[in-house]
């Protein structure tokens, strides 16, 4: 979901997003902008002083007292401008920028933890990485300097024109001639090159994501000999980036030239009109000279305009991206009717459809799993098994029905309280680029080393970890893909054992493993599931025969529920699946392990 909305945000929206990004520092940002605006007014006044100053100097005879007074006012206004600007920039130098950046990282991090998993799944990992990393800096770092320059460009001409209006209306109009021309050109530029530049910013984001994903997975991809596909995607991103960059340069060229031309034209208009009026005797030479100086001064920044909007566009795209992430509301937590009394799991008439899908993935599913029992979910691929486990984790809320743990609706549990009760082991294991010890400790961050090692022993991974170059201190990144799937799986089980949550969910943990690793992992699983409420999705029916209860799913419906023996005797869906697997080749390759 990296596509930003394809409209150019107004200054007001950008202002709102800036305040949003600033969070608790929003008053400081407002103060900074107010100081810059006041500074710009002071600078405009200083420019406007040129006129009375030159009039006093060019009078016959020169009025030196007047000249000194106006020079004094001018210097005072300039000093005021400098002080106000300095105070305004205090926002950056005073550490507020660092605070805002830090605070934003924390807020975005918290948001990622609290966001409904369904919403989280809409983003690519790399995109989120880019939001947490680059976007924050792109959005926050230029805030001060950029708003200073932009406020100046807007306010100074207005003040100068207003003051001049009081002195000589014609002259003010001559100066103002640039403004009505600048506005449509500004709009044109923002629309023409703005869009292209935002495309560039987005292509940048996408490339960044691809790089993050490519490099993260590099070790694994290399061992699997699959660098090709991801590398190709990265190549495509890079090519796309070059393309939009070239387009943006072309699209920005004409408006930029026109804007620069406009400044020249403005000067020429002022020169021509003023010159005519001076020769006609209706405008004093002093006023004319002052006007030229002023117009030259305030048209200077306009030449920088094009460069400026480039940074501005980058900032806007970054702000927008963060806004999108922060705008997702967490799932509401209702007041608890009663705290969970035990760790049994109940589905009561649960119907659920994924966001944007019409057909429900689960249809009116009801079951009750007593605490400390082992339940297996079976059924063809796509029948809704994983969805059941996701709803227990509150991936999203069901359309109808209730999911209860220990009698309490899980909607009444905080996300932390819910997470604390669940351990989850998936087919794919993500290991962080940290030591093996820390990767296991993640299960319970306050566990001491001895507890981590004990969990590793229970998960049947102590021996292979000790054989690693640095034992438990080996960094995952250093050995990369040399850990086998079964070893990674056992590390993730050690995590879960250490976490010691009362409910354990296993989603096809051994599906990708060969028979030997499967045995080792199965031993680890046996240690994990003891005395817990366990839900296991198994690809091989051989692993489910010992379950207390087997739930058979078909096309989103719970079609059978009993133990292995009763289901076979009933001769329904399960019996059919069982016979089919008995006949399949995979079955002979993987004989029933004795301990299930
Ligand atoms: N993130 C998702 N978005 C939309 N549809 C999904 C998503 N995940 C699964 N589905 C759909 O929901 C149904 C059930 O899927 P799932 O629970 O993963 O089945 P199983 O685990 O039994 O293979 C399938 O039709 C699948 O296509
Ligand atoms: Mg599944």
Coordinates of C-alpha atoms and ligand atoms in Angstrom, one line a residue:
X1 CA 0.0 0.0 0.0
X2 CA 2.6 2.5 -1.0
X3 CA 0.5 4.5 -3.4
X4 CA -0.3 7.9 -1.9
X5 CA -3.5 9.6 -2.9
X6 CA -3.0 11.3 -6.2
X7 CA -3.9 14.8 -5.4
X8 CA -1.6 17.6 -4.4
X9 CA -2.1 18.4 -0.8
X10 CA -3.0 22.0 0.1
X11 CA -0.7 24.0 2.4
X12 CA -3.4 23.5 5.1
X13 CA -3.2 19.7 4.8
X14 CA 0.6 19.8 5.0
X15 CA 0.3 22.1 8.1
X16 CA -2.2 19.6 9.7
X17 CA 0.2 16.7 8.9
X18 CA 3.1 18.6 10.3
X19 CA 1.3 19.1 13.6
X20 CA 0.3 15.4 13.5
X21 CA 3.9 14.4 13.1
X22 CA 5.0 16.8 15.8
X23 CA 2.6 15.1 18.3
X24 CA 3.1 16.5 21.8
X25 CA 5.6 19.0 20.3
X26 CA 2.8 20.5 18.1
X27 CA 2.7 23.7 20.2
X28 CA 6.4 24.1 19.6
X29 CA 5.9 23.8 15.9
X30 CA 3.1 26.3 16.0
X31 CA 5.3 28.7 17.9
X32 CA 8.1 28.2 15.4
X33 CA 5.8 29.0 12.5
X34 CA 4.4 32.1 14.3
X35 CA 8.0 33.3 15.0
X36 CA 8.9 32.8 11.3
X37 CA 5.8 34.7 10.2
X38 CA 6.6 37.6 12.6
X39 CA 10.2 37.6 11.4
X40 CA 8.9 37.7 7.8
X41 CA 6.7 40.7 8.7
X42 CA 9.8 42.4 10.2
X43 CA 11.8 41.8 7.1
X44 CA 9.0 43.1 4.9
X45 CA 8.9 46.3 7.0
X46 CA 12.7 46.6 6.7
X47 CA 12.4 46.4 2.9
X48 CA 9.6 48.9 2.9
X49 CA 11.9 51.3 4.8
X50 CA 14.0 51.7 1.6
X51 CA 11.4 54.0 0.2
X52 CA 11.3 56.8 2.9
X53 CA 15.1 56.3 3.3
X54 CA 15.9 57.0 -0.3
X55 CA 13.3 59.8 -0.4
X56 CA 15.1 61.5 2.5
X57 CA 18.5 61.0 0.9
X58 CA 17.5 62.1 -2.6
X59 CA 15.6 65.2 -1.3
X60 CA 17.1 68.6 -2.2
X61 CA 18.8 69.2 0.2
X62 CA 19.2 65.7 1.7
X63 CA 17.3 65.3 4.9
X64 CA 19.9 63.4 7.0
X65 CA 17.9 63.3 10.2
X66 CA 15.0 61.6 8.4
X67 CA 17.5 59.3 6.7
X68 CA 19.1 58.3 10.0
X69 CA 15.7 57.7 11.6
X70 CA 14.6 55.4 8.7
X71 CA 17.9 53.6 8.7
X72 CA 17.5 53.1 12.4
X73 CA 14.0 51.6 11.9
X74 CA 15.3 49.4 9.1
X75 CA 18.2 48.1 11.2
X76 CA 15.8 47.5 14.1
X77 CA 13.4 45.6 11.9
X78 CA 16.3 43.6 10.5
X79 CA 17.6 42.8 14.0
X80 CA 14.0 41.8 15.0
X81 CA 13.8 39.5 12.0
X82 CA 17.1 37.9 12.9
X83 CA 16.1 37.4 16.5
X84 CA 12.7 36.0 15.6
X85 CA 14.3 33.7 13.1
X86 CA 16.9 32.6 15.6
X87 CA 14.1 31.9 18.2
X88 CA 12.1 30.0 15.6
X89 CA 15.1 27.9 14.6
X90 CA 15.5 27.2 18.3
X91 CA 13.0 24.5 17.6
X92 CA 15.6 22.6 15.6
X93 CA 18.7 23.5 17.6
X94 CA 17.0 23.2 20.9
X95 CA 16.6 19.5 20.4
X96 CA 12.9 19.6 19.6
X97 CA 13.6 18.1 16.2
X98 CA 15.4 15.2 17.8
X99 CA 12.6 14.8 20.3
X100 CA 10.0 14.8 17.6
X101 CA 11.9 12.3 15.5
X102 CA 12.3 10.0 18.6
X103 CA 8.7 10.5 19.6
X104 CA 7.5 9.7 16.1
X105 CA 9.5 6.5 16.0
X106 CA 8.0 5.5 19.3
X107 CA 4.5 6.4 18.2
X108 CA 4.9 4.5 14.9
X109 CA 6.3 1.5 16.7
X110 CA 3.5 1.5 19.2
X111 CA 1.0 1.8 16.3
X112 CA 2.5 -1.2 14.6
X113 CA 2.0 -3.2 17.8
X114 CA -1.6 -2.1 18.3
X115 CA -2.8 -1.9 14.7
X116 CA -5.2 -4.7 13.8
X117 CA -3.1 -7.4 12.1
X118 CA -5.4 -7.3 9.2
X119 CA -4.5 -3.7 8.5
X120 CA -0.9 -4.4 9.1
X121 CA -1.0 -7.1 6.5
X122 CA -1.9 -4.4 3.9
X123 CA 1.6 -3.0 4.0
X124 CA 4.8 -4.6 2.7
X125 CA 7.5 -5.1 5.4
X126 CA 9.8 -3.0 3.4
X127 CA 7.3 -0.1 3.2
X128 CA 6.9 -0.2 7.0
X129 CA 10.7 -0.3 7.3
X130 CA 10.9 2.7 5.1
X131 CA 8.3 4.6 7.1
X132 CA 10.0 3.8 10.4
X133 CA 13.4 4.7 8.9
X134 CA 13.8 7.2 6.1
X135 CA 10.3 8.8 6.1
X136 CA 10.7 10.2 9.5
X137 CA 13.9 12.0 8.7
X138 CA 12.6 13.1 5.4
X139 CA 9.5 14.5 7.1
X140 CA 11.0 16.1 10.2
X141 CA 14.5 17.3 9.3
X142 CA 13.5 19.9 6.7
X143 CA 10.5 21.1 8.6
X144 CA 12.2 24.1 10.2
X145 CA 14.3 25.4 7.3
X146 CA 11.7 24.7 4.7
X147 CA 8.8 26.5 6.5
X148 CA 11.1 29.4 7.2
X149 CA 11.9 29.9 3.5
X150 CA 8.3 29.3 2.4
X151 CA 6.7 31.6 5.0
X152 CA 9.3 34.3 3.9
X153 CA 8.4 33.9 0.2
X154 CA 4.7 34.3 1.0
X155 CA 4.7 36.9 3.7
X156 CA 7.5 39.3 2.7
X157 CA 6.1 40.4 -0.6
X158 CA 2.6 40.8 0.9
X159 CA 4.0 43.1 3.7
X160 CA 6.1 45.1 1.2
X161 CA 3.1 45.6 -1.1
X162 CA 0.8 46.5 1.8
X163 CA 3.2 49.1 3.1
X164 CA 3.8 50.5 -0.4
X165 CA 0.1 50.7 -0.9
X166 CA 0.0 53.3 1.9
X167 CA 2.8 55.3 0.2
X168 CA 2.0 55.0 -3.5
X169 CA -0.9 52.8 -4.7
X170 CA 0.3 52.7 -8.4
X171 CA 3.7 51.5 -7.3
X172 CA 2.2 48.8 -5.1
X173 CA 0.1 47.6 -8.1
X174 CA 3.2 47.5 -10.3
X175 CA 4.9 45.3 -7.7
X176 CA 1.9 43.2 -7.2
X177 CA 1.9 42.3 -10.9
X178 CA 4.1 39.3 -10.2
X179 CA 1.6 37.9 -7.7
X180 CA -1.4 37.1 -10.0
X181 CA 1.0 35.6 -12.5
X182 CA 2.9 33.6 -9.9
X183 CA -0.2 31.9 -8.5
X184 CA -1.3 30.0 -11.6
X185 CA 2.3 29.1 -12.5
X186 CA 2.7 27.8 -9.0
X187 CA -0.4 25.7 -9.4
X188 CA 0.8 24.5 -12.7
X189 CA 4.2 23.6 -11.4
X190 CA 2.8 21.8 -8.5
X191 CA 0.4 19.8 -10.7
X192 CA 2.8 19.1 -13.5
X193 CA 6.0 18.3 -11.8
X194 CA 4.5 17.9 -8.3
X195 CA 2.8 14.7 -9.4
X196 CA 6.0 13.5 -11.1
X197 CA 8.1 14.3 -8.1
X198 CA 5.7 12.5 -5.8
X199 CA 6.0 9.5 -8.2
X200 CA 9.7 9.8 -7.7
X201 CA 9.4 9.9 -4.0
X202 CA 7.1 6.9 -4.1
X203 CA 9.4 5.0 -6.5
X204 CA 12.2 5.8 -4.0
X205 CA 10.1 4.3 -1.2
X206 CA 9.4 1.2 -3.2
X207 CA 13.1 0.8 -4.1
X208 CA 13.9 1.2 -0.5
X209 CA 11.4 -1.5 0.4
X210 CA 12.8 -3.8 -2.2
X211 CA 16.3 -3.2 -1.0
X212 CA 15.3 -3.9 2.6
X213 CA 13.5 -7.1 1.6
X214 CA 16.2 -8.2 -0.7
X215 CA 19.0 -7.7 1.7
X216 CA 17.1 -9.1 4.7
X217 CA 16.3 -12.3 2.8
X218 CA 19.7 -12.5 1.0
X219 CA 21.2 -15.1 3.2
X220 CA 18.2 -17.3 2.9
X221 CA 17.7 -16.6 -0.8
X222 CA 21.3 -17.5 -1.5
X223 CA 21.1 -20.9 0.2
X224 CA 18.0 -21.6 -1.6
X225 CA 19.5 -20.5 -4.9
X226 CA 16.6 -18.1 -5.5
X227 CA 18.3 -14.8 -5.7
X228 CA 16.9 -14.4 -9.2
X229 CA 13.3 -13.4 -8.7
X230 CA 13.9 -10.9 -5.9
X231 CA 16.9 -9.5 -7.7
X232 CA 14.8 -9.0 -10.8
X233 CA 12.1 -7.2 -8.8
X234 CA 14.8 -4.9 -7.4
X235 CA 16.2 -4.3 -10.9
X236 CA 12.7 -3.4 -12.1
X237 CA 12.2 -1.0 -9.2
X238 CA 15.5 0.7 -10.0
X239 CA 14.6 0.9 -13.7
X240 CA 11.2 2.4 -12.8
X241 CA 12.9 4.9 -10.5
X242 CA 15.2 6.1 -13.2
X243 CA 12.3 6.4 -15.6
X244 CA 10.1 8.5 -13.3
X245 CA 13.1 10.6 -12.3
X246 CA 13.8 11.4 -15.9
X247 CA 10.1 12.2 -16.4
X248 CA 10.0 14.4 -13.3
X249 CA 13.0 16.4 -14.6
X250 CA 11.3 17.0 -17.9
X251 CA 8.0 17.9 -16.4
X252 CA 9.6 20.3 -14.0
X253 CA 11.6 22.0 -16.6
X254 CA 9.0 24.3 -18.2
X255 CA 7.4 25.5 -15.0
X256 CA 10.8 26.1 -13.5
X257 CA 11.9 28.1 -16.6
X258 CA 8.7 30.0 -16.5
X259 CA 8.9 30.8 -12.9
X260 CA 12.5 32.1 -13.4
X261 CA 11.2 34.0 -16.5
X262 CA 8.4 35.5 -14.5
X263 CA 10.8 37.1 -12.0
X264 CA 12.6 38.7 -15.0
X265 CA 9.4 39.8 -16.5
X266 CA 8.3 41.3 -13.2
X267 CA 11.5 43.3 -13.0
X268 CA 11.0 44.5 -16.6
X269 CA 7.4 45.5 -15.9
X270 CA 8.4 47.4 -12.8
X271 CA 11.3 49.0 -14.7
X272 CA 9.2 50.0 -17.7
X273 CA 6.3 51.4 -15.7
X274 CA 8.5 53.1 -13.2
X275 CA 10.7 54.6 -15.9
X276 CA 7.6 56.0 -17.7
X277 CA 6.2 57.5 -14.5
X278 CA 9.6 59.1 -13.6
X279 CA 10.0 60.7 -17.0
X280 CA 6.4 61.9 -16.8
X281 CA 7.2 63.4 -13.4
X282 CA 4.5 61.5 -11.6
X283 CA 7.0 59.3 -9.7
X284 CA 10.0 60.4 -7.7
X285 CA 13.4 59.0 -8.5
X286 CA 13.7 57.9 -4.9
X287 CA 10.5 55.9 -5.0
X288 CA 11.5 54.3 -8.3
X289 CA 15.0 53.3 -7.0
X290 CA 13.5 51.9 -3.7
X291 CA 11.0 49.9 -5.7
X292 CA 13.6 48.3 -7.8
X293 CA 15.8 47.4 -4.9
X294 CA 12.8 45.9 -3.1
X295 CA 11.5 43.9 -6.0
X296 CA 14.9 42.5 -6.7
X297 CA 15.3 41.5 -3.0
X298 CA 12.0 39.7 -2.8
X299 CA 12.1 38.0 -6.1
X300 CA 15.4 36.4 -5.3
X301 CA 13.9 33.5 -3.4
X302 CA 11.5 32.8 -6.2
X303 CA 14.4 31.6 -8.3
X304 CA 15.0 28.9 -5.7
X305 CA 11.4 28.0 -5.9
X306 CA 11.8 25.0 -8.0
X307 CA 14.5 23.4 -5.8
X308 CA 12.4 24.2 -2.8
X309 CA 9.3 22.5 -4.0
X310 CA 11.4 19.4 -4.6
X311 CA 12.2 19.1 -0.9
X312 CA 8.7 20.1 -0.1
X313 CA 7.2 17.3 -2.2
X314 CA 9.5 14.7 -0.5
X315 CA 8.5 16.0 2.9
X316 CA 4.8 15.8 2.0
X317 CA 5.0 12.2 0.7
X318 CA 6.9 11.2 3.8
X319 CA 4.3 13.0 6.0
X320 CA 1.5 11.3 4.1
X321 CA 2.9 7.9 4.5
X322 CA 3.3 8.3 8.3
X323 CA -0.2 9.7 8.4
X324 CA -1.6 6.6 6.7
X325 CA 0.1 4.4 9.3
X326 CA -0.9 6.5 12.3
X327 CA -4.5 6.9 11.0
X328 CA -5.4 3.2 11.4
X329 CA -7.5 2.9 14.5
X330 CA -6.7 0.0 16.8
X331 CA -9.4 -2.6 17.4
X332 CA -11.6 -1.3 20.2
X333 CA -11.2 -2.9 23.6
X334 CA -14.6 -3.1 25.4
X335 CA -14.9 -3.0 29.1
X336 CA -14.2 -6.6 30.4
X337 CA -17.4 -8.4 31.4
X338 CA -15.2 -10.7 33.4
X339 CA -11.5 -11.5 33.3
X340 CA -10.6 -14.9 31.7
X341 CA -11.1 -17.5 34.3
X342 CA -9.3 -20.3 32.5
X343 CA -7.7 -21.0 29.2
X344 CA -10.4 -22.8 27.3
X345 CA -11.3 -21.4 23.8
X346 CA -14.8 -21.1 22.5
X347 CA -16.1 -20.0 19.1
X348 CA -19.8 -19.1 19.2
X349 CA -21.5 -18.7 15.8
X350 CA -18.4 -17.1 14.2
X351 CA -18.6 -15.8 10.7
X352 CA -15.7 -13.9 9.2
X353 CA -14.8 -12.4 5.9
X354 CA -11.4 -10.9 5.0
X355 CA -11.3 -7.2 4.3
X356 CA -12.5 -6.6 0.7
X357 CA -13.8 -10.1 0.3
X358 CA -17.4 -10.9 -0.1
X359 CA -17.3 -14.7 0.5
X360 CA -16.8 -15.4 4.2
X361 CA -13.7 -17.5 5.0
X362 CA -15.5 -18.9 8.1
X363 CA -19.2 -19.6 8.2
X364 CA -21.1 -19.9 11.5
X365 CA -18.3 -21.8 13.3
X366 CA -19.0 -23.0 16.9
X367 CA -16.8 -25.2 19.1
X368 CA -15.4 -25.4 22.6
X369 CA -11.9 -26.5 23.4
X370 CA -11.4 -27.3 27.1
X371 CA -8.3 -25.9 28.8
X372 CA -5.2 -28.2 28.6
X373 CA -6.6 -30.2 25.7
X374 CA -5.0 -30.9 22.4
X375 CA -7.0 -30.1 19.3
X376 CA -6.1 -30.6 15.7
X377 CA -7.5 -28.7 12.8
X378 CA -7.6 -30.6 9.5
X379 CA -9.2 -29.9 6.1
X380 CA -8.2 -29.1 2.6
X381 CA -6.1 -26.0 1.8
X382 CA -8.2 -22.9 1.9
X383 CA -10.8 -24.4 4.2
X384 CA -10.3 -21.8 6.9
X385 CA -7.9 -23.5 9.4
X386 CA -5.4 -20.6 9.5
X387 CA -8.2 -18.1 9.7
X388 CA -9.5 -19.8 12.9
X389 CA -6.1 -19.3 14.6
X390 CA -5.9 -15.7 13.3
X391 CA -9.3 -14.9 14.9
X392 CA -8.0 -16.3 18.3
X393 CA -5.1 -13.8 17.9
X394 CA -7.6 -11.1 17.1
X395 CA -6.2 -10.5 13.6
X396 CA -9.5 -8.9 13.0
X397 CA -13.0 -9.1 14.6
X398 CA -15.6 -11.5 13.2
X399 CA -18.6 -10.3 11.4
X400 CA -20.9 -12.2 13.6
X401 CA -20.3 -14.4 16.7
X402 CA -17.9 -14.3 19.6
X403 CA -14.4 -15.7 20.3
X404 CA -13.9 -16.3 24.0
X405 CA -10.9 -17.3 26.1
X406 CA -11.7 -18.5 29.6
X407 CA -15.2 -17.2 29.2
X408 CA -14.2 -13.7 28.3
X409 CA -14.8 -12.1 24.9
X410 CA -11.4 -11.5 23.5
X411 CA -12.6 -8.0 22.4
X412 CA -12.5 -7.2 26.1
X413 CA -8.8 -8.1 26.5
X414 CA -6.1 -5.5 25.8
X415 CA -3.7 -6.5 22.9
X416 CA -1.0 -7.1 25.5
X417 CA -3.2 -9.2 27.7
X418 CA -4.2 -11.3 24.8
X419 CA -0.7 -11.6 23.4
X420 CA 0.6 -12.7 26.9
X421 CA -1.8 -15.7 26.8
X422 CA -0.7 -17.0 23.3
X423 CA 2.3 -18.7 21.9
X424 CA 2.3 -19.1 18.1
X425 CA 4.6 -21.3 16.0
X426 CA 4.3 -20.9 12.2
X427 CA 5.7 -22.7 9.3
X428 CA 7.9 -19.8 8.5
X429 CA 10.2 -18.7 11.3
X430 CA 11.6 -15.2 11.4
X431 CA 14.9 -14.9 13.2
X432 CA 16.2 -11.4 14.0
X433 CA 19.8 -10.5 13.2
X434 CA 20.8 -10.9 16.8
X435 CA 22.5 -13.7 18.8
X436 CA 20.7 -17.0 19.1
X437 CA 20.5 -16.3 22.8
X438 CA 18.6 -13.1 22.3
X439 CA 16.4 -14.6 19.6
X440 CA 15.2 -17.1 22.1
X441 CA 15.0 -14.6 24.9
X442 CA 12.4 -12.7 22.8
X443 CA 9.9 -15.1 24.2
X444 CA 10.3 -13.5 27.6
X445 CA 12.6 -10.5 27.6
X446 CA 13.2 -10.6 31.3
X447 CA 14.4 -14.2 31.3
X448 CA 17.9 -14.8 32.5
X449 CA 20.5 -16.8 30.5
X450 CA 19.9 -20.0 32.4
X451 CA 16.2 -19.9 31.7
X452 CA 17.0 -19.3 28.0
X453 CA 19.3 -22.3 27.9
X454 CA 16.8 -24.5 29.8
X455 CA 14.1 -23.6 27.1
X456 CA 16.6 -24.4 24.4
X457 CA 17.3 -27.8 26.0
X458 CA 13.6 -28.5 26.3
X459 CA 13.1 -27.5 22.6
X460 CA 15.8 -30.0 21.6
X461 CA 18.1 -27.3 20.2
X462 CA 20.8 -27.1 22.9
X463 CA 23.1 -29.5 21.1
X464 CA 23.1 -27.9 17.7
X465 CA 23.4 -24.4 19.2
X466 CA 26.5 -25.5 21.1
X467 CA 28.1 -26.7 17.8
X468 CA 27.7 -23.3 16.3
X469 CA 30.9 -21.2 16.0
X470 CA 30.1 -19.0 19.0
X471 CA 27.4 -21.2 20.6
X472 CA 24.6 -19.1 22.0
X473 CA 26.5 -15.9 21.2
X474 CA 26.5 -16.7 17.4
X475 CA 24.7 -14.0 15.5
X476 CA 22.0 -15.2 13.1
X477 CA 23.2 -12.8 10.4
X478 CA 26.7 -14.4 10.5
X479 CA 25.5 -17.9 9.8
X480 CA 22.5 -16.8 7.8
X481 CA 21.1 -19.7 5.8
X482 CA 23.2 -22.3 7.4
X483 CA 20.5 -23.0 9.9
X484 CA 18.2 -25.7 8.6
X485 CA 14.4 -25.2 8.6
X486 CA 14.1 -27.7 11.4
X487 CA 16.7 -25.8 13.5
X488 CA 15.0 -22.5 13.0
X489 CA 11.7 -24.1 13.9
X490 CA 13.2 -25.5 17.1
X491 CA 14.5 -22.0 18.0
X492 CA 11.0 -20.6 17.6
X493 CA 9.6 -23.4 19.8
X494 CA 12.3 -22.6 22.4
X495 CA 11.0 -19.0 22.3
X496 CA 7.4 -20.3 22.9
X497 CA 8.6 -22.6 25.7
X498 CA 10.3 -19.7 27.4
X499 CA 7.2 -17.5 27.0
X500 CA 5.3 -20.2 28.9
X501 CA 1.9 -18.9 27.6
X502 CA -1.1 -21.1 28.5
X503 CA -2.4 -21.4 24.9
X504 CA -0.2 -22.7 22.1
X505 CA -1.1 -22.4 18.4
X506 CA 0.9 -24.4 15.9
X507 CA 0.2 -23.7 12.2
X508 CA 1.8 -26.5 10.1
X509 CA 5.1 -26.2 11.9
X510 CA 6.6 -29.2 10.2
X511 CA 5.1 -28.9 6.8
X512 CA 8.4 -27.9 5.1
X513 CA 10.6 -30.3 6.9
X514 CA 12.1 -33.7 5.9
X515 CA 11.3 -36.7 8.1
X516 CA 14.4 -36.5 10.3
X517 CA 14.0 -32.8 11.1
X518 CA 10.3 -33.4 11.6
X519 CA 11.0 -35.9 14.3
X520 CA 13.4 -33.5 16.1
X521 CA 10.8 -30.7 15.9
X522 CA 8.0 -33.0 17.0
X523 CA 10.0 -33.8 20.1
X524 CA 10.3 -30.1 20.8
X525 CA 6.6 -29.6 20.2
X526 CA 5.8 -32.4 22.7
X527 CA 7.8 -30.4 25.3
X528 CA 5.9 -27.3 24.4
X529 CA 2.4 -28.5 24.5
X530 CA 2.5 -30.3 27.8
X531 CA -0.3 -29.0 30.1
X532 CA -1.5 -26.4 27.7
X533 CA -4.4 -25.6 25.6
X534 CA -3.1 -26.5 22.2
X535 CA -4.4 -26.0 18.7
X536 CA -2.4 -27.6 15.9
X537 CA -2.9 -27.4 12.2
X538 CA -1.2 -30.4 10.7
X539 CA -0.6 -31.3 7.1
X540 CA -0.1 -35.0 7.9
X541 CA -2.9 -36.8 9.6
X542 CA -0.4 -39.0 11.3
X543 CA 0.4 -36.2 13.7
X544 CA -3.3 -35.7 14.7
X545 CA -4.3 -39.3 15.6
X546 CA -3.5 -38.7 19.3
X547 CA -5.4 -35.4 19.6
X548 CA -8.2 -35.1 22.1
X549 CA -10.4 -33.6 19.5
X550 CA -10.1 -33.2 15.7
X551 CA -12.0 -30.4 14.0
X552 CA -12.6 -31.0 10.3
X553 CA -13.1 -27.9 8.1
X554 CA -14.4 -27.7 4.6
X555 CA -14.9 -24.5 2.7
X556 CA -15.2 -22.3 5.8
X557 CA -17.5 -24.7 7.7
X558 CA -16.8 -26.9 10.6
X559 CA -18.1 -30.2 9.2
X560 CA -17.0 -32.8 11.8
X561 CA -15.7 -32.7 15.4
X562 CA -14.7 -35.8 17.4
X563 CA -11.6 -37.9 18.1
X564 CA -9.7 -40.0 15.5
X565 CA -11.4 -43.3 16.3
X566 CA -15.0 -41.9 16.3
X567 CA -14.3 -39.9 13.1
X568 CA -13.1 -43.0 11.3
X569 CA -16.1 -44.9 12.5
X570 CA -18.4 -42.2 11.3
X571 CA -17.0 -42.6 7.8
X572 CA -17.4 -39.0 6.8
X573 CA -14.9 -36.3 5.5
X574 CA -12.2 -37.2 7.9
X575 CA -12.4 -40.9 7.1
X576 CA -12.1 -40.0 3.4
X577 CA -9.1 -37.7 4.0
X578 CA -7.5 -40.5 6.0
X579 CA -7.9 -43.1 3.4
X580 CA -6.6 -40.7 0.7
X581 CA -3.5 -40.0 2.7
X582 CA -2.9 -43.6 3.4
X583 CA -2.8 -44.2 -0.3
X584 CA -0.6 -41.3 -1.2
X585 CA 3.1 -41.6 -1.8
X586 CA 4.0 -39.0 0.8
X587 CA 2.5 -41.3 3.3
X588 CA 5.0 -44.1 2.6
X589 CA 7.9 -41.6 2.7
X590 CA 6.9 -40.5 6.1
X591 CA 5.9 -43.4 8.4
X592 CA 3.8 -42.7 11.4
X593 CA 6.1 -41.6 14.3
X594 CA 5.6 -43.9 17.2
X595 CA 5.1 -41.1 19.7
X596 CA 2.0 -39.4 18.4
Ligands
LIG1 N1 -5.2 -12.3 4.0 C1 -6.3 -12.8 3.3 N2 -7.1 -12.0 2.6 C2 -8.1 -12.5 1.9 N3 -8.5 -13.7 1.8 C3 -7.7 -14.6 2.6 C4 -6.6 -14.2 3.3 N4 -6.1 -15.3 3.9 C5 -6.8 -16.3 3.6 N5 -7.8 -15.9 2.8 C6 -8.9 -16.8 2.2 O1 -9.6 -17.4 3.3 C7 -9.9 -18.7 3.0 C8 -9.4 -19.6 4.2 O2 -8.0 -19.5 4.2 P1 -7.1 -20.2 5.3 O3 -7.7 -19.9 6.6 O4 -5.7 -19.7 5.1 O5 -7.2 -21.7 4.9 P2 -6.2 -22.9 5.4 O6 -5.4 -22.5 6.5 O7 -7.2 -24.0 5.8 O8 -5.5 -23.3 4.2 C9 -9.3 -19.1 1.7 O9 -10.4 -18.9 0.7 C10 -8.3 -18.0 1.5 O10 -8.2 -17.7 0.1
LIG2 MG1 -3.2 -22.4 6.5

